[in-house]
Short mmCIF file of C-alpha atoms in Angstrom, two decimals:
data_model
loop_
_atom_site.label_atom_id
_atom_site.label_comp_id
_atom_site.label_asym_id
_atom_site.label_seq_id
_atom_site.Cartn_x
_atom_site.Cartn_y
_atom_site.Cartn_z
CA MET C 22 -19.24 -20.65 -93.41
CA LYS C 23 -18.54 -17.20 -92.12
CA MET C 24 -21.71 -17.20 -90.07
CA PHE C 25 -20.81 -20.53 -88.57
CA PHE C 26 -17.39 -19.25 -87.49
CA THR C 27 -18.95 -16.16 -85.95
CA HIS C 28 -21.39 -18.31 -83.99
CA ILE C 29 -18.56 -20.38 -82.55
CA VAL C 30 -16.64 -17.26 -81.50
CA TRP C 31 -19.65 -15.79 -79.73
CA ARG C 32 -20.36 -19.07 -78.02
CA ALA C 33 -16.78 -19.33 -76.73
CA ALA C 34 -16.84 -15.75 -75.52
CA LEU C 35 -20.12 -16.40 -73.68
CA LEU C 36 -18.71 -19.49 -72.00
CA LEU C 37 -15.62 -17.56 -70.96
CA ILE C 38 -17.75 -14.77 -69.49
CA LEU C 39 -19.95 -17.27 -67.62
CA GLN C 40 -16.90 -19.08 -66.26
CA THR C 41 -15.32 -15.83 -65.05
CA ALA C 42 -18.54 -14.75 -63.36
CA GLY C 43 -18.89 -18.15 -61.72
CA CYS C 44 -15.39 -17.95 -60.32
CA GLY C 45 -16.03 -14.49 -58.93
CA HIS C 46 -19.27 -15.63 -57.39
CA ALA C 47 -17.52 -18.65 -55.87
CA ALA C 48 -14.82 -16.41 -54.47
CA THR C 49 -17.33 -14.17 -52.75
CA THR C 50 -19.37 -17.05 -51.36
CA CYS C 51 -16.51 -18.81 -49.37
CA ARG C 52 -18.01 -19.82 -46.00
CA THR C 53 -15.32 -22.05 -44.47
CA ARG C 54 -13.66 -21.47 -41.08
CA ARG C 55 -10.42 -20.48 -42.77
CA CYS C 56 -12.23 -17.85 -44.81
CA LEU C 57 -13.84 -16.57 -41.63
CA ALA C 58 -10.49 -16.50 -39.84
CA ASN C 59 -8.87 -14.66 -42.76
CA ALA C 60 -11.69 -12.13 -42.78
CA LEU C 61 -11.25 -11.47 -39.05
CA ILE C 62 -7.46 -11.25 -39.41
CA LYS C 63 -7.83 -8.61 -42.14
CA LYS C 64 -9.62 -6.38 -39.62
CA GLU C 65 -6.28 -6.02 -37.77
CA SER C 66 -7.84 -5.70 -34.32
CA LEU C 67 -4.55 -4.99 -32.57
CA SER C 68 -5.82 -2.30 -30.21
CA GLN C 69 -7.94 -2.58 -27.09
CA PRO C 70 -11.69 -2.83 -27.79
CA GLN C 71 -13.20 0.62 -27.58
CA ASN C 72 -16.71 1.34 -26.34
CA GLU C 73 -18.56 3.98 -24.38
CA ASN C 74 -16.82 2.86 -21.20
CA CYS C 75 -13.07 3.46 -21.51
CA THR C 76 -12.31 0.51 -19.24
CA GLN C 77 -12.37 -3.02 -20.65
CA VAL C 78 -13.32 -5.72 -18.15
CA ILE C 79 -11.20 -8.87 -18.35
CA ARG C 80 -12.88 -11.87 -16.75
CA VAL C 81 -10.62 -14.47 -15.20
CA PRO C 82 -12.83 -17.50 -14.50
CA PHE C 83 -9.97 -19.81 -13.48
CA ILE C 84 -6.48 -19.36 -12.00
CA GLU C 85 -4.03 -22.14 -11.22
CA TYR C 86 -1.39 -21.12 -8.67
CA GLN C 87 1.85 -22.95 -7.96
CA THR C 88 4.78 -22.09 -5.68
CA LEU C 89 8.01 -22.98 -7.46
CA ALA C 90 10.52 -22.04 -4.74
CA VAL C 91 11.07 -19.95 -1.63
CA LYS C 92 14.50 -18.35 -1.39
CA THR C 93 14.95 -17.99 2.36
CA LYS C 94 18.29 -16.17 2.14
CA GLU C 95 17.02 -13.48 -0.28
CA LEU C 96 13.41 -13.45 1.01
CA ARG C 97 12.01 -14.19 -2.45
CA LEU C 98 8.91 -16.15 -3.48
CA VAL C 99 9.05 -17.72 -6.95
CA SER C 100 5.58 -18.59 -8.24
CA GLN C 101 3.79 -19.52 -11.45
CA ILE C 102 0.23 -18.56 -12.39
CA ARG C 103 -1.84 -20.07 -15.20
CA ALA C 104 -4.89 -17.94 -15.97
CA THR C 105 -7.81 -18.25 -18.38
CA LEU C 106 -8.87 -14.85 -19.77
CA LEU C 107 -12.20 -13.84 -21.27
CA TRP C 108 -13.03 -10.47 -22.83
CA LYS C 109 -15.41 -9.17 -25.47
CA ASP C 110 -14.43 -7.50 -28.73
CA PRO C 111 -17.57 -6.70 -30.81
CA GLU C 112 -15.50 -6.16 -33.94
CA LEU C 113 -14.44 -9.81 -33.90
CA GLY C 114 -18.05 -11.05 -33.95
CA TRP C 115 -19.93 -12.36 -37.02
CA ASN C 116 -23.39 -13.33 -38.15
CA THR C 117 -23.97 -17.06 -37.73
CA SER C 118 -26.44 -17.03 -40.62
CA GLU C 119 -23.56 -16.02 -42.90
CA TYR C 120 -20.89 -18.18 -41.24
CA GLN C 121 -22.48 -21.16 -39.56
CA TYR C 122 -19.82 -21.57 -36.88
CA ASP C 123 -19.92 -20.62 -33.21
CA GLU C 124 -16.15 -20.31 -32.78
CA VAL C 125 -13.00 -19.88 -34.77
CA VAL C 126 -9.27 -20.08 -33.97
CA LEU C 127 -7.12 -17.00 -34.59
CA PRO C 128 -3.39 -16.44 -34.14
CA VAL C 129 -2.45 -14.50 -30.98
CA ALA C 130 -0.16 -12.17 -32.90
CA LYS C 131 -3.10 -10.88 -35.02
CA VAL C 132 -5.46 -10.04 -32.11
CA TRP C 133 -5.14 -7.69 -29.14
CA THR C 134 -4.60 -9.49 -25.85
CA PRO C 135 -4.49 -7.95 -22.35
CA GLU C 136 -1.25 -7.82 -20.39
CA ILE C 137 -1.22 -8.99 -16.77
CA HIS C 138 1.66 -8.24 -14.42
CA VAL C 139 2.55 -8.81 -10.77
CA THR C 140 2.77 -5.46 -8.99
CA ASN C 141 5.24 -6.51 -6.29
CA GLY C 142 7.20 -8.77 -8.61
CA ILE C 143 10.89 -8.14 -9.08
CA LEU C 144 11.03 -10.34 -12.16
CA THR C 145 7.77 -10.94 -14.04
CA THR C 146 7.21 -12.61 -17.39
CA MET C 147 3.90 -13.35 -19.13
CA ASN C 148 3.85 -15.95 -21.90
CA HIS C 149 0.97 -17.16 -24.04
CA ASN C 150 -0.08 -20.70 -23.27
CA SER C 151 -0.62 -21.22 -27.01
CA LYS C 152 0.05 -19.40 -30.26
CA ASP C 153 -3.71 -19.42 -30.96
CA LEU C 154 -6.80 -18.23 -29.18
CA LEU C 155 -10.51 -18.93 -29.47
CA VAL C 156 -13.07 -16.38 -30.70
CA HIS C 157 -16.84 -16.87 -30.38
CA SER C 158 -19.46 -15.49 -32.74
CA ASN C 159 -20.64 -12.88 -30.23
CA GLY C 160 -17.12 -11.41 -30.04
CA THR C 161 -16.04 -13.15 -26.83
CA VAL C 162 -12.33 -14.02 -26.88
CA LYS C 163 -10.91 -16.83 -24.75
CA HIS C 164 -7.20 -17.14 -24.10
CA SER C 165 -4.75 -18.68 -21.57
CA VAL C 166 -1.51 -17.19 -20.27
CA ILE C 167 1.33 -18.30 -18.00
CA ILE C 168 2.78 -15.74 -15.57
CA SER C 169 6.10 -16.40 -13.83
CA ALA C 170 6.96 -14.00 -11.02
CA GLU C 171 9.67 -13.62 -8.40
CA VAL C 172 8.16 -11.64 -5.55
CA ASN C 173 10.04 -9.72 -2.88
CA CYS C 174 8.28 -11.22 0.12
CA GLU C 175 9.04 -9.80 3.58
CA VAL C 176 8.32 -13.07 5.36
CA ASN C 177 8.32 -13.06 9.16
CA LEU C 178 11.42 -15.11 9.99
CA PHE C 179 11.53 -14.25 13.69
CA ASN C 180 10.30 -17.74 14.61
CA TYR C 181 12.72 -19.60 12.32
CA PRO C 182 12.79 -22.63 12.11
CA PHE C 183 9.14 -22.56 13.21
CA ALA C 184 8.31 -19.60 10.96
CA GLY C 185 5.06 -19.19 9.05
CA ASP C 186 3.58 -16.15 7.32
CA GLU C 187 1.52 -14.87 4.39
CA CYS C 188 2.92 -13.43 1.19
CA PRO C 189 0.75 -11.45 -1.28
CA VAL C 190 1.13 -11.85 -5.03
CA ALA C 191 -0.56 -8.74 -6.46
CA ILE C 192 -2.15 -9.23 -9.90
CA GLN C 193 -3.03 -6.14 -11.94
CA THR C 194 -3.45 -4.90 -15.50
CA TRP C 195 -2.67 -1.58 -17.11
CA THR C 196 -4.99 1.31 -16.26
CA ALA C 197 -4.62 5.08 -16.31
CA ASP C 198 -7.08 7.94 -15.73
CA GLY C 199 -10.14 5.74 -15.92
CA CYS C 200 -9.04 3.95 -19.10
CA GLY C 201 -7.38 0.62 -19.64
CA THR C 202 -8.42 -2.76 -18.29
CA SER C 203 -9.69 -4.21 -15.02
CA LEU C 204 -9.75 -7.77 -13.72
CA ASP C 205 -12.72 -9.79 -12.53
CA LEU C 206 -11.25 -12.76 -10.68
CA ASN C 207 -13.44 -15.77 -9.86
CA TYR C 208 -11.86 -19.09 -8.91
CA LEU C 209 -8.36 -20.14 -7.87
CA LYS C 210 -6.85 -23.58 -7.44
CA MET C 211 -3.51 -24.32 -5.78
CA VAL C 212 -1.34 -27.20 -6.98
CA ASP C 213 1.87 -28.78 -5.66
CA GLY C 214 2.32 -26.98 -2.35
CA THR C 215 5.56 -28.63 -1.14
CA HIS C 216 8.92 -27.11 -2.14
CA GLY C 217 12.13 -27.69 -0.15
CA ASP C 218 11.87 -26.57 3.48
CA TRP C 219 8.68 -24.59 2.81
CA GLN C 220 5.08 -25.72 2.61
CA THR C 221 2.38 -23.71 0.82
CA GLU C 222 -0.63 -24.21 3.05
CA TYR C 223 -3.19 -22.19 1.07
CA ALA C 224 -3.65 -19.67 -1.74
CA ILE C 225 -6.73 -17.42 -1.62
CA LEU C 226 -7.95 -14.67 -3.92
CA ASP C 227 -8.42 -11.41 -2.07
CA ARG C 228 -8.74 -7.69 -2.69
CA GLN C 229 -7.52 -4.75 -0.66
CA ALA C 230 -10.37 -2.62 0.63
CA SER C 231 -8.73 0.68 -0.31
CA GLY C 232 -8.71 0.00 -4.04
CA TYR C 233 -10.98 -1.74 -6.56
CA ASP C 234 -8.12 -2.84 -8.81
CA ARG C 235 -5.87 -4.07 -5.99
CA ASN C 236 -6.33 -7.81 -6.41
CA TYR C 237 -3.85 -10.23 -4.96
CA ILE C 238 -3.33 -13.88 -4.11
CA ARG C 239 -2.84 -14.43 -0.39
CA VAL C 240 -0.27 -17.23 -0.16
CA GLY C 241 0.17 -18.92 3.21
CA LEU C 242 3.69 -20.26 3.78
CA LYS C 243 5.11 -22.36 6.59
CA ILE C 244 8.52 -23.92 7.15
CA LYS C 245 8.74 -27.67 7.53
CA TYR C 246 10.78 -27.40 10.72
CA THR C 247 12.15 -30.97 10.73
CA ASN C 248 15.19 -30.32 8.53
CA PRO C 249 16.17 -26.88 10.00
CA PHE C 250 15.66 -28.20 13.53
CA ILE C 251 17.94 -31.17 12.91
CA THR C 252 20.66 -29.16 11.15
CA LEU C 253 20.58 -25.99 13.30
CA MET C 254 18.82 -26.33 16.65
CA LEU C 255 19.70 -29.92 17.58
CA PRO C 256 23.51 -29.52 17.23
CA SER C 257 23.49 -26.48 19.50
CA ILE C 258 21.44 -28.34 22.12
CA LEU C 259 23.74 -31.37 21.99
CA ILE C 260 26.92 -29.28 22.27
CA VAL C 261 25.62 -27.44 25.33
CA LEU C 262 24.48 -30.78 26.81
CA ALA C 263 27.97 -32.22 26.28
CA ASP C 264 29.42 -29.16 28.01
CA VAL C 265 27.13 -29.72 31.00
CA LEU C 266 28.10 -33.40 31.26
CA SER C 267 31.79 -32.50 31.06
CA PHE C 268 31.57 -31.51 34.73
CA ALA C 269 31.83 -35.25 35.46
CA LEU C 270 35.53 -35.02 34.52
CA PRO C 271 37.93 -34.24 37.40
CA LEU C 272 39.22 -30.73 37.92
CA SER C 273 42.85 -31.87 38.12
CA GLY C 274 44.70 -33.25 35.14
CA GLY C 275 43.47 -30.78 32.53
CA GLU C 276 41.19 -33.22 30.65
CA ARG C 277 38.10 -31.15 31.39
CA ASN C 278 39.63 -27.88 30.22
CA CYS C 279 40.88 -29.46 26.98
CA PHE C 280 37.44 -30.90 26.33
CA LYS C 281 35.70 -27.55 26.93
CA VAL C 282 38.13 -25.70 24.67
CA THR C 283 37.43 -28.28 21.97
CA LEU C 284 33.67 -27.70 22.35
CA VAL C 285 34.07 -23.93 21.99
CA LEU C 286 36.19 -24.29 18.85
CA SER C 287 33.79 -26.87 17.40
CA PHE C 288 30.78 -24.64 17.96
CA THR C 289 32.59 -21.68 16.40
CA MET C 290 33.39 -23.74 13.29
CA PHE C 291 29.79 -24.95 13.24
CA LEU C 292 28.56 -21.35 13.07
CA ILE C 293 31.03 -20.44 10.33
CA ILE C 294 30.04 -23.42 8.19
CA LEU C 295 26.28 -22.86 8.61
CA ASN C 296 26.43 -19.11 8.07
CA ASP C 297 25.13 -19.52 4.50
CA ALA C 298 22.32 -21.78 5.69
CA LEU C 299 20.95 -19.23 8.14
CA PRO C 300 17.97 -17.15 6.90
CA GLY C 301 18.45 -13.61 5.66
CA ASP C 302 17.91 -10.60 7.85
CA SER C 303 14.58 -8.78 7.60
CA HIS C 304 12.29 -6.51 9.59
CA CYS C 305 11.73 -9.41 11.99
CA SER C 306 15.27 -10.72 12.39
CA PRO C 307 15.49 -14.49 13.10
CA ILE C 308 15.87 -15.11 16.81
CA ILE C 309 17.96 -18.18 16.07
CA ARG C 310 20.94 -15.87 15.54
CA THR C 311 20.53 -14.61 19.12
CA HIS C 312 20.15 -18.22 20.25
CA PHE C 313 23.52 -19.16 18.76
CA CYS C 314 25.15 -16.14 20.39
CA ILE C 315 23.78 -17.10 23.83
CA CYS C 316 24.93 -20.71 23.38
CA LEU C 317 28.43 -19.49 22.57
CA VAL C 318 28.39 -17.29 25.70
CA PHE C 319 27.37 -20.31 27.78
CA LEU C 320 30.24 -22.41 26.41
CA VAL C 321 32.88 -19.70 26.90
CA LEU C 322 31.67 -18.88 30.42
CA SER C 323 31.74 -22.55 31.39
CA MET C 324 35.26 -22.90 29.98
CA LEU C 325 36.57 -19.87 31.90
CA VAL C 326 34.98 -20.98 35.20
CA SER C 327 36.47 -24.45 34.79
CA MET C 328 39.94 -23.00 34.19
CA VAL C 329 39.73 -20.77 37.25
CA LEU C 330 38.52 -23.61 39.47
CA THR C 331 41.28 -25.89 38.17
CA GLY C 332 43.92 -23.35 39.21
CA LEU C 333 42.25 -22.89 42.58
CA ALA C 334 42.17 -26.65 43.24
CA SER C 335 45.79 -27.29 42.21
CA ASP C 336 47.80 -24.57 44.00
CA GLY C 337 45.25 -22.32 45.68
CA ARG C 338 45.59 -19.59 43.08
CA PHE C 339 42.52 -17.54 42.27
CA ILE C 340 43.41 -15.72 39.03
CA PHE C 341 46.37 -13.56 40.19
CA CYS C 342 45.85 -13.90 43.97
CA CYS C 343 46.91 -16.69 46.30
CA TRP C 344 44.63 -18.44 48.74
CA PRO C 345 45.60 -17.55 52.36
CA ARG C 346 47.40 -20.27 54.33
CA LYS C 347 47.75 -20.87 58.09
CA LYS C 348 51.12 -20.34 59.79
CA SER C 349 53.11 -23.38 60.85
CA ALA C 350 53.78 -24.36 64.50
CA ARG C 351 57.33 -23.15 64.46
CA ALA C 352 56.16 -19.61 63.82
CA ASN C 353 55.01 -19.51 67.47
CA THR C 354 58.55 -20.24 68.67
CA GLY C 355 60.00 -17.25 66.88
CA ASP C 356 61.81 -19.32 64.28
CA LYS C 357 61.22 -18.45 60.62
CA GLY C 358 58.66 -20.90 59.13
CA ASP C 359 58.51 -19.55 55.61
CA LYS C 360 61.65 -21.28 54.32
CA ASP C 361 61.10 -23.51 51.35
CA ASP C 362 61.80 -27.22 51.17
CA GLU C 363 65.17 -26.84 49.53
CA GLU C 364 66.50 -24.66 52.38
CA THR C 365 65.21 -27.14 54.97
CA LYS C 366 66.80 -30.02 53.14
CA ALA C 367 70.03 -28.06 53.01
CA ASP C 368 69.83 -27.47 56.79
CA ILE C 369 69.30 -31.18 57.33
CA SER C 370 72.37 -31.93 55.24
CA VAL C 371 74.36 -29.44 57.28
CA ILE C 372 73.07 -31.06 60.48
CA GLU C 373 74.14 -34.47 59.26
CA LEU C 374 77.59 -33.15 58.40
CA ASN C 375 77.89 -31.29 61.68
CA ALA C 376 76.60 -34.00 64.02
CA SER C 377 78.64 -32.49 66.80
CA GLU C 378 76.17 -29.62 67.15
CA GLY C 379 73.70 -31.98 68.79
CA ASP C 380 70.99 -34.41 67.99
CA SER C 381 68.33 -32.18 69.46
CA ARG C 382 68.79 -29.45 66.88
CA MET C 383 68.64 -31.98 64.03
CA LEU C 384 65.43 -33.51 65.34
CA LYS C 385 63.90 -30.05 65.69
CA LYS C 386 64.64 -29.27 62.02
CA ILE C 387 63.09 -32.54 60.91
CA VAL C 388 59.97 -31.92 62.97
CA ASP C 389 59.60 -28.40 61.55
CA PHE C 390 59.98 -29.72 58.02
CA LEU C 391 57.31 -32.35 58.53
CA GLU C 392 54.98 -29.78 60.09
CA ASP C 393 55.39 -27.52 57.04
CA LEU C 394 54.55 -30.40 54.71
CA SER C 395 51.51 -31.25 56.78
CA ALA C 396 50.35 -27.61 56.76
CA LYS C 397 50.78 -27.36 53.01
CA SER C 398 48.92 -30.63 52.49
CA THR C 399 46.09 -29.42 54.73
CA ASP C 400 45.83 -26.10 52.84
CA SER C 401 45.88 -27.93 49.49
CA GLU C 402 43.06 -30.22 50.60
CA LYS C 403 41.01 -27.25 51.78
CA CYS C 404 41.51 -25.43 48.45
CA LYS C 405 40.59 -28.57 46.55
CA ARG C 406 37.45 -29.15 48.61
CA PHE C 407 36.46 -25.50 48.22
CA ALA C 408 37.00 -25.64 44.44
CA GLU C 409 34.97 -28.85 44.17
CA THR C 410 32.15 -27.25 46.19
CA VAL C 411 32.08 -24.20 43.92
CA ASP C 412 32.25 -26.53 40.90
CA LYS C 413 29.18 -28.45 42.06
CA ILE C 414 27.26 -25.24 42.72
CA PHE C 415 28.14 -23.91 39.27
CA PHE C 416 27.18 -27.27 37.70
CA TRP C 417 23.66 -27.18 39.13
CA PHE C 418 23.34 -23.49 38.31
CA TYR C 419 24.50 -24.15 34.75
CA LEU C 420 22.14 -27.12 34.36
CA VAL C 421 19.09 -25.22 35.67
CA MET C 422 19.83 -22.07 33.68
CA GLY C 423 20.56 -24.01 30.48
CA THR C 424 17.35 -26.04 30.77
CA ALA C 425 15.26 -22.96 31.53
CA TYR C 426 16.86 -21.10 28.65
CA PHE C 427 16.18 -23.79 26.04
CA ILE C 428 12.57 -24.19 27.18
CA THR C 429 12.05 -20.42 27.06
CA MET C 430 13.73 -20.07 23.66
CA VAL C 431 11.64 -22.84 22.08
CA CYS C 432 8.45 -21.29 23.47
CA VAL C 433 9.42 -17.89 22.08
CA MET C 434 10.23 -19.40 18.68
CA VAL C 435 6.89 -21.17 18.52
CA LEU C 436 4.50 -18.70 20.16
CA HIS C 437 5.83 -15.17 19.60
CA THR C 438 4.51 -13.22 16.61
CA CYS C 439 6.17 -10.36 14.75
CA SER C 440 3.99 -8.20 12.50
CA VAL C 441 5.17 -7.29 8.99
CA ASN C 442 3.55 -4.87 6.54
CA HIS C 443 3.28 -6.93 3.36
CA PHE C 444 1.53 -4.19 1.35
CA ASP C 445 4.09 -1.40 1.52
CA PHE C 446 4.44 -1.61 -2.29
CA TRP C 447 0.95 -0.08 -2.59
CA TYR C 448 0.82 3.62 -1.72
#
């Protein structure tokens, strides 16, 4: 009986030992993807891969570029870049005979990833496109990132609203004294090029000749001139055109002067209201500001000339001077001919009351009075004709000069170029 009990105890102990050994063997022979991922995570590869060459090459096989907005007032370009990154970390590789998988998914927080920034960006943020990344058996790591950048872009706005220019978006990684990372850019695709008043015509990968690591995206921008032309240029043209056509109103009566004053005040209010809509000042200041100033000078000059000519046509006054008049016929007889109408009328009344002095003297006074009225009427007609002649000359001068100015200004806005150094952030 004792021997039987001993046999059972030994048998149980042997089974327990075999079971424990089997569990340990099973634990060491786990070949699933999760076991592989856990094994790679335990390596804690949180530093840049180190090899004989201190610089790690980061391949960027694909970049997707998108212009989010162009802030004309602040001269800022807001863009978004989606990039696929490839680099090799030998310590993350494994033997496919041991783990029969070509790739495995690892969390981004447990693996070193390169950092890409925009050199000329005022505000730059890089976010991971996913919380995981893909690792191949040969140690190649594949990951995607999203870069949002607000670039200080010195766009040539001289030709506004017909402006167009290029803006660089410099892409770089960290490097110092021959160590760090370098980018190998391959292919770029632009998406969604229309944003507000601006149109992104192209986006091209380029590199500055003076530096190997000076990679940038050359973004071509152009204003869709329809909206700025309608809201800025067209009102100024129409207001000046209305001022030119106001010469059809008569000089007398004051209607023309009131209309011209209204145009000047309207244009001034137009400039005040649209001050926030005008582009910001830069190295190449927008010529449209000068255009508005010249239009205002045209309107004010036309208003002042019209006022002066109105005074000249009404009473022969030219600013503070009087237009010279011819002497009346009674001045040749030695009698004073510069008496006003009230004195003459008073003399006539005296003549009527004192009829005994003679009819001849009364008739002479009446004749002199009528001659003075005729002389004044003749002088008034001459001043009016002279003012109308000057008005017509100024009208044709104003029309020709205004037309020539607008044609010249549009040609300058479209054809003139102003050079801007877009790479002053690199030195």
